[in-house]
Amino acid sequence: MENNVIKLMRDMGIVLETCEIEAEKFADGNKSAGTRLRKYMQIVKEQAQSVRKEVQEQKNSVTA
């Protein structure tokens, strides 16, 4: 069974790849790509928070 943290990180990686594409378009002068980039970065922020929460939950559920 795949750890949920790994799944969350893979999902975030996919969004980051999209961010890179949009950043390149923005650097070439496409202002609409900048708007999309900001949107995707917000998604990454939310996903990062989910990873932090999941790690903490897994850490707290381990019995010593």
PDB file of N, CA and C in Angstrom:
ATOM      1  N   MET A   1       0.845  -1.190   0.000  1.00  0.00           N
ATOM      2  CA  MET A   1       0.000   0.000   0.000  1.00  0.00           C
ATOM      3  C   MET A   1       0.891   1.255   0.000  1.00  0.00           C
ATOM      4  N   GLU A   2       0.542   2.203  -0.849  1.00  0.00           N
ATOM      5  CA  GLU A   2       1.315   3.431  -0.956  1.00  0.00           C
ATOM      6  C   GLU A   2       0.979   4.371   0.196  1.00  0.00           C
ATOM      7  N   ASN A   3       2.012   4.943   0.778  1.00  0.00           N
ATOM      8  CA  ASN A   3       1.829   5.904   1.855  1.00  0.00           C
ATOM      9  C   ASN A   3       1.136   7.148   1.296  1.00  0.00           C
ATOM     10  N   ASN A   4       0.211   7.689   2.056  1.00  0.00           N
ATOM     11  CA  ASN A   4      -0.557   8.861   1.602  1.00  0.00           C
ATOM     12  C   ASN A   4       0.338  10.081   1.393  1.00  0.00           C
ATOM     13  N   VAL A   5       1.421  10.189   2.161  1.00  0.00           N
ATOM     14  CA  VAL A   5       2.343  11.316   1.996  1.00  0.00           C
ATOM     15  C   VAL A   5       2.970  11.260   0.603  1.00  0.00           C
ATOM     16  N   ILE A   6       3.362  10.058   0.179  1.00  0.00           N
ATOM     17  CA  ILE A   6       3.966   9.890  -1.146  1.00  0.00           C
ATOM     18  C   ILE A   6       2.974  10.288  -2.227  1.00  0.00           C
ATOM     19  N   LYS A   7       1.718   9.867  -2.083  1.00  0.00           N
ATOM     20  CA  LYS A   7       0.689  10.214  -3.066  1.00  0.00           C
ATOM     21  C   LYS A   7       0.501  11.730  -3.138  1.00  0.00           C
ATOM     22  N   LEU A   8       0.435  12.374  -1.983  1.00  0.00           N
ATOM     23  CA  LEU A   8       0.268  13.828  -1.949  1.00  0.00           C
ATOM     24  C   LEU A   8       1.455  14.530  -2.612  1.00  0.00           C
ATOM     25  N   MET A   9       2.662  14.035  -2.360  1.00  0.00           N
ATOM     26  CA  MET A   9       3.858  14.636  -2.956  1.00  0.00           C
ATOM     27  C   MET A   9       3.865  14.454  -4.473  1.00  0.00           C
ATOM     28  N   ARG A  10       3.448  13.284  -4.958  1.00  0.00           N
ATOM     29  CA  ARG A  10       3.383  13.058  -6.405  1.00  0.00           C
ATOM     30  C   ARG A  10       2.378  14.002  -7.057  1.00  0.00           C
ATOM     31  N   ASP A  11       1.229  14.159  -6.411  1.00  0.00           N
ATOM     32  CA  ASP A  11       0.213  15.078  -6.934  1.00  0.00           C
ATOM     33  C   ASP A  11       0.765  16.504  -6.998  1.00  0.00           C
ATOM     34  N   MET A  12       1.502  16.907  -5.967  1.00  0.00           N
ATOM     35  CA  MET A  12       2.082  18.239  -5.946  1.00  0.00           C
ATOM     36  C   MET A  12       3.117  18.387  -7.060  1.00  0.00           C
ATOM     37  N   GLY A  13       3.867  17.334  -7.330  1.00  0.00           N
ATOM     38  CA  GLY A  13       4.857  17.366  -8.399  1.00  0.00           C
ATOM     39  C   GLY A  13       4.224  17.605  -9.757  1.00  0.00           C
ATOM     40  N   ILE A  14       3.075  17.011  -9.975  1.00  0.00           N
ATOM     41  CA  ILE A  14       2.364  17.199 -11.238  1.00  0.00           C
ATOM     42  C   ILE A  14       1.961  18.667 -11.403  1.00  0.00           C
ATOM     43  N   VAL A  15       1.457  19.265 -10.339  1.00  0.00           N
ATOM     44  CA  VAL A  15       1.055  20.668 -10.400  1.00  0.00           C
ATOM     45  C   VAL A  15       2.285  21.562 -10.590  1.00  0.00           C
ATOM     46  N   LEU A  16       3.392  21.210  -9.945  1.00  0.00           N
ATOM     47  CA  LEU A  16       4.617  22.005 -10.105  1.00  0.00           C
ATOM     48  C   LEU A  16       5.129  21.959 -11.538  1.00  0.00           C
ATOM     49  N   GLU A  17       4.969  20.840 -12.208  1.00  0.00           N
ATOM     50  CA  GLU A  17       5.362  20.760 -13.615  1.00  0.00           C
ATOM     51  C   GLU A  17       4.531  21.737 -14.448  1.00  0.00           C
ATOM     52  N   THR A  18       3.257  21.819 -14.144  1.00  0.00           N
ATOM     53  CA  THR A  18       2.381  22.765 -14.832  1.00  0.00           C
ATOM     54  C   THR A  18       2.814  24.197 -14.524  1.00  0.00           C
ATOM     55  N   CYS A  19       3.208  24.446 -13.277  1.00  0.00           N
ATOM     56  CA  CYS A  19       3.695  25.772 -12.895  1.00  0.00           C
ATOM     57  C   CYS A  19       4.909  26.166 -13.727  1.00  0.00           C
ATOM     58  N   GLU A  20       5.800  25.225 -13.939  1.00  0.00           N
ATOM     59  CA  GLU A  20       7.002  25.517 -14.716  1.00  0.00           C
ATOM     60  C   GLU A  20       6.644  25.933 -16.142  1.00  0.00           C
ATOM     61  N   ILE A  21       5.702  25.242 -16.731  1.00  0.00           N
ATOM     62  CA  ILE A  21       5.260  25.577 -18.093  1.00  0.00           C
ATOM     63  C   ILE A  21       4.663  26.978 -18.125  1.00  0.00           C
ATOM     64  N   GLU A  22       3.807  27.272 -17.165  1.00  0.00           N
ATOM     65  CA  GLU A  22       3.174  28.591 -17.117  1.00  0.00           C
ATOM     66  C   GLU A  22       4.205  29.681 -16.828  1.00  0.00           C
ATOM     67  N   ALA A  23       5.197  29.395 -15.995  1.00  0.00           N
ATOM     68  CA  ALA A  23       6.239  30.376 -15.689  1.00  0.00           C
ATOM     69  C   ALA A  23       7.046  30.711 -16.942  1.00  0.00           C
ATOM     70  N   GLU A  24       7.325  29.714 -17.754  1.00  0.00           N
ATOM     71  CA  GLU A  24       8.046  29.956 -19.001  1.00  0.00           C
ATOM     72  C   GLU A  24       7.226  30.836 -19.944  1.00  0.00           C
ATOM     73  N   LYS A  25       5.925  30.557 -20.025  1.00  0.00           N
ATOM     74  CA  LYS A  25       5.053  31.385 -20.868  1.00  0.00           C
ATOM     75  C   LYS A  25       5.013  32.821 -20.353  1.00  0.00           C
ATOM     76  N   PHE A  26       4.929  32.965 -19.020  1.00  0.00           N
ATOM     77  CA  PHE A  26       4.899  34.293 -18.421  1.00  0.00           C
ATOM     78  C   PHE A  26       6.198  35.045 -18.697  1.00  0.00           C
ATOM     79  N   ALA A  27       7.320  34.341 -18.595  1.00  0.00           N
ATOM     80  CA  ALA A  27       8.622  34.968 -18.854  1.00  0.00           C
ATOM     81  C   ALA A  27       8.737  35.440 -20.303  1.00  0.00           C
ATOM     82  N   ASP A  28       8.006  34.764 -21.194  1.00  0.00           N
ATOM     83  CA  ASP A  28       8.005  35.157 -22.604  1.00  0.00           C
ATOM     84  C   ASP A  28       7.023  36.292 -22.895  1.00  0.00           C
ATOM     85  N   GLY A  29       6.342  36.783 -21.850  1.00  0.00           N
ATOM     86  CA  GLY A  29       5.473  37.941 -22.034  1.00  0.00           C
ATOM     87  C   GLY A  29       3.984  37.661 -22.008  1.00  0.00           C
ATOM     88  N   ASN A  30       3.581  36.428 -21.768  1.00  0.00           N
ATOM     89  CA  ASN A  30       2.163  36.081 -21.722  1.00  0.00           C
ATOM     90  C   ASN A  30       1.620  36.395 -20.326  1.00  0.00           C
ATOM     91  N   LYS A  31       0.908  37.500 -20.195  1.00  0.00           N
ATOM     92  CA  LYS A  31       0.410  37.933 -18.888  1.00  0.00           C
ATOM     93  C   LYS A  31      -0.670  37.010 -18.335  1.00  0.00           C
ATOM     94  N   SER A  32      -1.444  36.386 -19.207  1.00  0.00           N
ATOM     95  CA  SER A  32      -2.468  35.444 -18.754  1.00  0.00           C
ATOM     96  C   SER A  32      -1.829  34.234 -18.081  1.00  0.00           C
ATOM     97  N   ALA A  33      -0.659  33.855 -18.556  1.00  0.00           N
ATOM     98  CA  ALA A  33       0.055  32.735 -17.941  1.00  0.00           C
ATOM     99  C   ALA A  33       0.449  33.078 -16.507  1.00  0.00           C
ATOM    100  N   GLY A  34       0.712  34.347 -16.241  1.00  0.00           N
ATOM    101  CA  GLY A  34       1.030  34.772 -14.883  1.00  0.00           C
ATOM    102  C   GLY A  34      -0.134  34.554 -13.941  1.00  0.00           C
ATOM    103  N   THR A  35      -1.336  34.831 -14.424  1.00  0.00           N
ATOM    104  CA  THR A  35      -2.538  34.593 -13.621  1.00  0.00           C
ATOM    105  C   THR A  35      -2.704  33.106 -13.335  1.00  0.00           C
ATOM    106  N   ARG A  36      -2.509  32.290 -14.373  1.00  0.00           N
ATOM    107  CA  ARG A  36      -2.620  30.841 -14.184  1.00  0.00           C
ATOM    108  C   ARG A  36      -1.533  30.334 -13.237  1.00  0.00           C
ATOM    109  N   LEU A  37      -0.344  30.879 -13.358  1.00  0.00           N
ATOM    110  CA  LEU A  37       0.759  30.477 -12.485  1.00  0.00           C
ATOM    111  C   LEU A  37       0.419  30.760 -11.028  1.00  0.00           C
ATOM    112  N   ARG A  38      -0.128  31.930 -10.767  1.00  0.00           N
ATOM    113  CA  ARG A  38      -0.518  32.265  -9.393  1.00  0.00           C
ATOM    114  C   ARG A  38      -1.586  31.304  -8.877  1.00  0.00           C
ATOM    115  N   LYS A  39      -2.523  30.930  -9.735  1.00  0.00           N
ATOM    116  CA  LYS A  39      -3.569  29.978  -9.357  1.00  0.00           C
ATOM    117  C   LYS A  39      -2.963  28.633  -8.985  1.00  0.00           C
ATOM    118  N   TYR A  40      -2.054  28.141  -9.828  1.00  0.00           N
ATOM    119  CA  TYR A  40      -1.428  26.844  -9.552  1.00  0.00           C
ATOM    120  C   TYR A  40      -0.543  26.891  -8.312  1.00  0.00           C
ATOM    121  N   MET A  41       0.106  28.020  -8.079  1.00  0.00           N
ATOM    122  CA  MET A  41       0.934  28.138  -6.876  1.00  0.00           C
ATOM    123  C   MET A  41       0.071  28.108  -5.616  1.00  0.00           C
ATOM    124  N   GLN A  42      -1.136  28.633  -5.689  1.00  0.00           N
ATOM    125  CA  GLN A  42      -2.054  28.548  -4.555  1.00  0.00           C
ATOM    126  C   GLN A  42      -2.421  27.093  -4.293  1.00  0.00           C
ATOM    127  N   ILE A  43      -2.615  26.330  -5.363  1.00  0.00           N
ATOM    128  CA  ILE A  43      -2.911  24.906  -5.219  1.00  0.00           C
ATOM    129  C   ILE A  43      -1.733  24.191  -4.563  1.00  0.00           C
ATOM    130  N   VAL A  44      -0.513  24.522  -4.982  1.00  0.00           N
ATOM    131  CA  VAL A  44       0.685  23.921  -4.385  1.00  0.00           C
ATOM    132  C   VAL A  44       0.748  24.245  -2.892  1.00  0.00           C
ATOM    133  N   LYS A  45       0.424  25.476  -2.550  1.00  0.00           N
ATOM    134  CA  LYS A  45       0.424  25.881  -1.140  1.00  0.00           C
ATOM    135  C   LYS A  45      -0.552  25.019  -0.335  1.00  0.00           C
ATOM    136  N   GLU A  46      -1.735  24.811  -0.879  1.00  0.00           N
ATOM    137  CA  GLU A  46      -2.736  23.986  -0.199  1.00  0.00           C
ATOM    138  C   GLU A  46      -2.272  22.536  -0.097  1.00  0.00           C
ATOM    139  N   GLN A  47      -1.651  22.035  -1.157  1.00  0.00           N
ATOM    140  CA  GLN A  47      -1.159  20.668  -1.140  1.00  0.00           C
ATOM    141  C   GLN A  47      -0.025  20.511  -0.127  1.00  0.00           C
ATOM    142  N   ALA A  48       0.847  21.509  -0.034  1.00  0.00           N
ATOM    143  CA  ALA A  48       1.934  21.453   0.940  1.00  0.00           C
ATOM    144  C   ALA A  48       1.365  21.398   2.359  1.00  0.00           C
ATOM    145  N   GLN A  49       0.327  22.149   2.599  1.00  0.00           N
ATOM    146  CA  GLN A  49      -0.299  22.116   3.916  1.00  0.00           C
ATOM    147  C   GLN A  49      -0.900  20.745   4.196  1.00  0.00           C
ATOM    148  N   SER A  50      -1.464  20.116   3.186  1.00  0.00           N
ATOM    149  CA  SER A  50      -2.003  18.765   3.346  1.00  0.00           C
ATOM    150  C   SER A  50      -0.902  17.769   3.682  1.00  0.00           C
ATOM    151  N   VAL A  51       0.260  17.930   3.042  1.00  0.00           N
ATOM    152  CA  VAL A  51       1.392  17.047   3.336  1.00  0.00           C
ATOM    153  C   VAL A  51       1.816  17.240   4.786  1.00  0.00           C
ATOM    154  N   ARG A  52       1.934  18.482   5.212  1.00  0.00           N
ATOM    155  CA  ARG A  52       2.335  18.758   6.596  1.00  0.00           C
ATOM    156  C   ARG A  52       1.354  18.126   7.590  1.00  0.00           C
ATOM    157  N   LYS A  53       0.074  18.255   7.301  1.00  0.00           N
ATOM    158  CA  LYS A  53      -0.957  17.702   8.185  1.00  0.00           C
ATOM    159  C   LYS A  53      -0.866  16.177   8.229  1.00  0.00           C
ATOM    160  N   GLU A  54      -0.712  15.558   7.074  1.00  0.00           N
ATOM    161  CA  GLU A  54      -0.645  14.100   7.000  1.00  0.00           C
ATOM    162  C   GLU A  54       0.587  13.564   7.733  1.00  0.00           C
ATOM    163  N   VAL A  55       1.723  14.230   7.552  1.00  0.00           N
ATOM    164  CA  VAL A  55       2.941  13.802   8.241  1.00  0.00           C
ATOM    165  C   VAL A  55       2.738  13.887   9.749  1.00  0.00           C
ATOM    166  N   GLN A  56       2.150  14.976  10.204  1.00  0.00           N
ATOM    167  CA  GLN A  56       1.916  15.133  11.640  1.00  0.00           C
ATOM    168  C   GLN A  56       0.972  14.064  12.167  1.00  0.00           C
ATOM    169  N   GLU A  57      -0.080  13.776  11.409  1.00  0.00           N
ATOM    170  CA  GLU A  57      -1.032  12.742  11.841  1.00  0.00           C
ATOM    171  C   GLU A  57      -0.357  11.380  11.916  1.00  0.00           C
ATOM    172  N   GLN A  58       0.455  11.057  10.926  1.00  0.00           N
ATOM    173  CA  GLN A  58       1.149   9.760  10.932  1.00  0.00           C
ATOM    174  C   GLN A  58       2.153   9.702  12.075  1.00  0.00           C
ATOM    175  N   LYS A  59       2.830  10.824  12.303  1.00  0.00           N
ATOM    176  CA  LYS A  59       3.806  10.876  13.404  1.00  0.00           C
ATOM    177  C   LYS A  59       3.113  10.664  14.748  1.00  0.00           C
ATOM    178  N   ASN A  60       1.969  11.290  14.927  1.00  0.00           N
ATOM    179  CA  ASN A  60       1.246  11.179  16.198  1.00  0.00           C
ATOM    180  C   ASN A  60       0.597   9.814  16.392  1.00  0.00           C
ATOM    181  N   SER A  61       0.331   9.098  15.312  1.00  0.00           N
ATOM    182  CA  SER A  61      -0.348   7.807  15.438  1.00  0.00           C
ATOM    183  C   SER A  61       0.622   6.658  15.706  1.00  0.00           C
ATOM    184  N   VAL A  62       1.918   6.905  15.596  1.00  0.00           N
ATOM    185  CA  VAL A  62       2.908   5.858  15.848  1.00  0.00           C
ATOM    186  C   VAL A  62       3.026   5.651  17.355  1.00  0.00           C
ATOM    187  N   THR A  63       2.881   4.397  17.772  1.00  0.00           N
ATOM    188  CA  THR A  63       3.027   4.086  19.185  1.00  0.00           C
ATOM    189  C   THR A  63       4.458   3.637  19.449  1.00  0.00           C
ATOM    190  N   ALA A  64       5.043   4.207  20.453  1.00  0.00           N
ATOM    191  CA  ALA A  64       6.446   3.904  20.762  1.00  0.00           C
ATOM    192  C   ALA A  64       6.574   2.688  21.637  1.00  0.00           C
TER     193      ALA A  64
END
